[in-house]
Short mmCIF file of C-alpha atoms in Angstrom, two decimals:
data_model
loop_
_atom_site.label_atom_id
_atom_site.label_comp_id
_atom_site.label_asym_id
_atom_site.label_seq_id
_atom_site.Cartn_x
_atom_site.Cartn_y
_atom_site.Cartn_z
CA MET A 19 0.00 0.00 0.00
CA ASN A 20 1.25 3.45 -0.91
CA PHE A 21 0.57 6.51 1.23
CA HIS A 22 0.70 10.12 0.00
CA LEU A 23 -0.66 13.44 1.18
CA MET A 24 -4.22 13.75 -0.04
CA THR A 25 -4.67 15.72 -3.25
CA ILE A 26 -7.76 17.49 -4.58
CA THR A 27 -8.20 14.56 -7.01
CA ASP A 28 -8.20 12.09 -4.09
CA ALA A 29 -10.59 14.30 -2.12
CA LYS A 30 -13.02 14.52 -5.05
CA GLU A 31 -13.10 10.75 -5.35
CA ILE A 32 -13.59 10.24 -1.60
CA THR A 33 -16.44 12.77 -1.38
CA ASN A 34 -18.24 10.71 -4.05
CA TRP A 35 -18.03 7.52 -1.99
CA LYS A 36 -21.40 6.44 -0.61
CA TYR A 37 -21.60 4.00 2.26
CA PRO A 38 -24.81 1.90 2.58
CA GLY A 39 -27.37 1.95 5.38
CA GLU A 40 -26.26 3.15 8.80
CA TYR A 41 -22.71 3.50 7.48
CA SER A 42 -23.91 6.47 5.40
CA PHE A 43 -23.01 8.35 8.58
CA TYR A 44 -19.44 8.26 7.21
CA ASN A 45 -20.28 9.89 3.86
CA PHE A 46 -18.47 13.18 3.21
CA ASP A 47 -20.24 16.16 1.71
CA ASP A 48 -18.64 18.11 -1.12
CA SER A 49 -18.54 21.48 0.65
CA PRO A 50 -15.52 23.78 0.40
CA GLU A 51 -14.89 23.16 4.12
CA THR A 52 -14.70 19.41 3.56
CA PHE A 53 -12.21 19.81 0.71
CA GLN A 54 -10.16 22.23 2.81
CA GLU A 55 -9.99 19.70 5.66
CA LEU A 56 -9.12 16.78 3.37
CA VAL A 57 -6.12 18.61 1.87
CA ASP A 58 -4.92 20.38 5.04
CA GLY A 59 -1.90 18.08 5.44
CA THR A 60 -3.41 15.72 8.03
CA TYR A 61 -5.04 13.33 5.52
CA TYR A 62 -3.19 10.70 3.50
CA ALA A 63 -4.64 8.79 0.58
CA VAL A 64 -3.80 5.08 0.34
CA ARG A 65 -3.45 3.45 -3.06
CA ASP A 66 -2.65 -0.09 -4.11
CA ASN A 67 0.24 -0.94 -6.41
CA ASP A 68 -2.04 -0.44 -9.44
CA GLY A 69 -2.85 3.11 -8.32
CA GLN A 70 -6.41 2.38 -7.19
CA LEU A 71 -7.59 4.45 -4.22
CA LEU A 72 -8.26 2.07 -1.32
CA GLY A 73 -8.95 4.53 1.46
CA PHE A 74 -7.45 7.21 3.65
CA PHE A 75 -6.00 7.94 7.07
CA CYS A 76 -5.94 11.17 9.00
CA PHE A 77 -3.73 11.96 11.95
CA GLY A 78 -4.07 14.40 14.83
CA ARG A 79 -6.94 16.70 15.77
CA ASN A 80 -9.02 15.89 12.66
CA ALA A 81 -9.30 12.30 13.95
CA GLN A 82 -11.05 13.51 17.12
CA VAL A 83 -14.72 14.33 17.71
CA PRO A 84 -15.53 17.85 18.96
CA GLU A 85 -17.42 16.75 22.08
CA GLY A 86 -14.47 14.57 23.08
CA GLN A 87 -12.24 17.65 22.78
CA LYS A 88 -14.66 19.64 24.99
CA GLN A 89 -14.59 16.86 27.59
CA LYS A 90 -10.78 16.79 27.45
CA LEU A 91 -10.67 13.11 26.43
CA TYR A 92 -7.76 13.77 24.10
CA GLU A 93 -5.33 15.57 26.40
CA THR A 94 -2.97 12.65 27.00
CA GLU A 95 0.64 13.24 25.98
CA ASN A 96 2.51 11.11 23.44
CA VAL A 97 -0.69 9.84 21.82
CA LEU A 98 -1.43 10.14 18.12
CA ASP A 99 -5.07 10.15 17.08
CA ILE A 100 -5.80 8.28 13.87
CA GLY A 101 -8.89 8.23 11.70
CA LEU A 102 -9.43 6.04 8.67
CA GLY A 103 -11.83 5.16 5.93
CA LEU A 104 -11.88 2.26 3.50
CA LYS A 105 -13.55 2.57 0.11
CA PRO A 106 -17.19 1.43 0.52
CA GLU A 107 -16.85 -1.45 -1.98
CA LEU A 108 -13.93 -2.84 0.06
CA THR A 109 -15.61 -2.84 3.48
CA GLY A 110 -16.74 -6.13 4.99
CA LYS A 111 -14.31 -8.11 2.81
CA GLY A 112 -11.63 -8.90 5.40
CA MET A 113 -9.29 -6.04 4.45
CA GLY A 114 -9.69 -4.07 7.68
CA GLN A 115 -6.80 -5.56 9.63
CA SER A 116 -4.22 -5.28 6.84
CA PHE A 117 -5.39 -1.74 6.02
CA LEU A 118 -5.18 -0.66 9.66
CA GLN A 119 -1.80 -2.39 10.10
CA ALA A 120 -0.41 -0.46 7.12
CA GLY A 121 -1.72 2.78 8.66
CA ILE A 122 -0.18 1.97 12.04
CA GLU A 123 3.19 1.24 10.44
CA PHE A 124 2.99 4.49 8.44
CA ALA A 125 2.10 6.46 11.59
CA LYS A 126 5.00 4.97 13.54
CA GLN A 127 7.44 5.97 10.77
CA GLN A 128 6.02 9.46 10.17
CA PHE A 129 5.13 10.59 13.68
CA PRO A 130 6.78 8.08 16.13
CA PRO A 131 4.01 8.24 18.75
CA LYS A 132 4.24 6.37 22.03
CA ASN A 133 0.59 5.31 21.81
CA LEU A 134 -2.20 5.41 19.22
CA ARG A 135 -5.82 6.35 19.75
CA LEU A 136 -8.91 6.26 17.58
CA THR A 137 -12.53 7.26 18.00
CA VAL A 138 -15.22 5.11 16.39
CA ALA A 139 -19.00 5.33 16.20
CA ALA A 140 -20.37 2.84 18.74
CA PHE A 141 -22.72 1.27 16.16
CA ASN A 142 -19.77 0.29 13.94
CA ALA A 143 -19.33 -3.24 15.31
CA ARG A 144 -17.25 -4.35 12.29
CA ALA A 145 -14.64 -1.67 12.90
CA ILE A 146 -14.61 -2.16 16.67
CA LYS A 147 -13.96 -5.89 16.15
CA VAL A 148 -10.97 -5.10 13.87
CA TYR A 149 -9.60 -2.47 16.27
CA SER A 150 -9.89 -4.84 19.23
CA LYS A 151 -8.12 -7.65 17.32
CA MET A 152 -5.32 -5.18 16.56
CA GLY A 153 -4.84 -4.40 20.26
CA PHE A 154 -6.93 -1.27 20.78
CA LYS A 155 -8.80 -1.14 24.09
CA GLU A 156 -11.86 0.93 24.97
CA LYS A 157 -10.95 3.86 27.22
CA ALA A 158 -13.98 6.18 27.14
CA SER A 159 -17.20 6.97 25.35
CA VAL A 160 -18.77 10.26 24.35
CA VAL A 161 -21.94 11.40 22.57
CA ASN A 162 -21.30 13.86 19.74
CA ASN A 163 -24.27 15.33 17.82
CA GLY A 164 -26.51 12.50 19.03
CA THR A 165 -24.12 9.67 18.06
CA GLU A 166 -22.22 7.66 20.66
CA PHE A 167 -18.49 7.23 20.02
CA ILE A 168 -15.96 4.94 21.67
CA VAL A 169 -12.42 6.16 22.26
CA MET A 170 -9.91 3.30 21.96
CA THR A 171 -6.16 3.30 22.66
CA MET A 172 -3.32 1.04 21.59
CA GLU A 173 -0.50 1.28 24.09
CA GLU A 174 3.12 0.63 23.29
CA GLU A 175 4.20 -2.89 24.07
CA LYS A 176 6.54 -3.00 27.01
#
């Protein structure tokens, strides 16, 4: 998998992705603010060796939910927040672990964090299962705009 800073071309493709059912919660809009966020330097597009866009990762504050920030859930030192999205057609096909593992390895090279943290919608059982298998543990929960989120952390192995 190849990582690169997200471009406008990547952002346009991602804003056209449509997730089915309850996962439509993850659909992006095509507002100027969305494009600005996607190309602000915190988002990375992930392509396969044939150049097909597989998904994206974001790192830092953009991977947090606003209510969690207000409640000071993200004020731990030496923790990198990660967010991710897999192309809708690729979800539920067993790619989650390898995609997340590639993102973790990229994060450790780019940002060398002590620990990793992610925030996931509580209804997203598929993602939570993958994150748990990869070693993330639930640390807190928060409701943001009517949706419950779980904050999970992967601590450095001792």
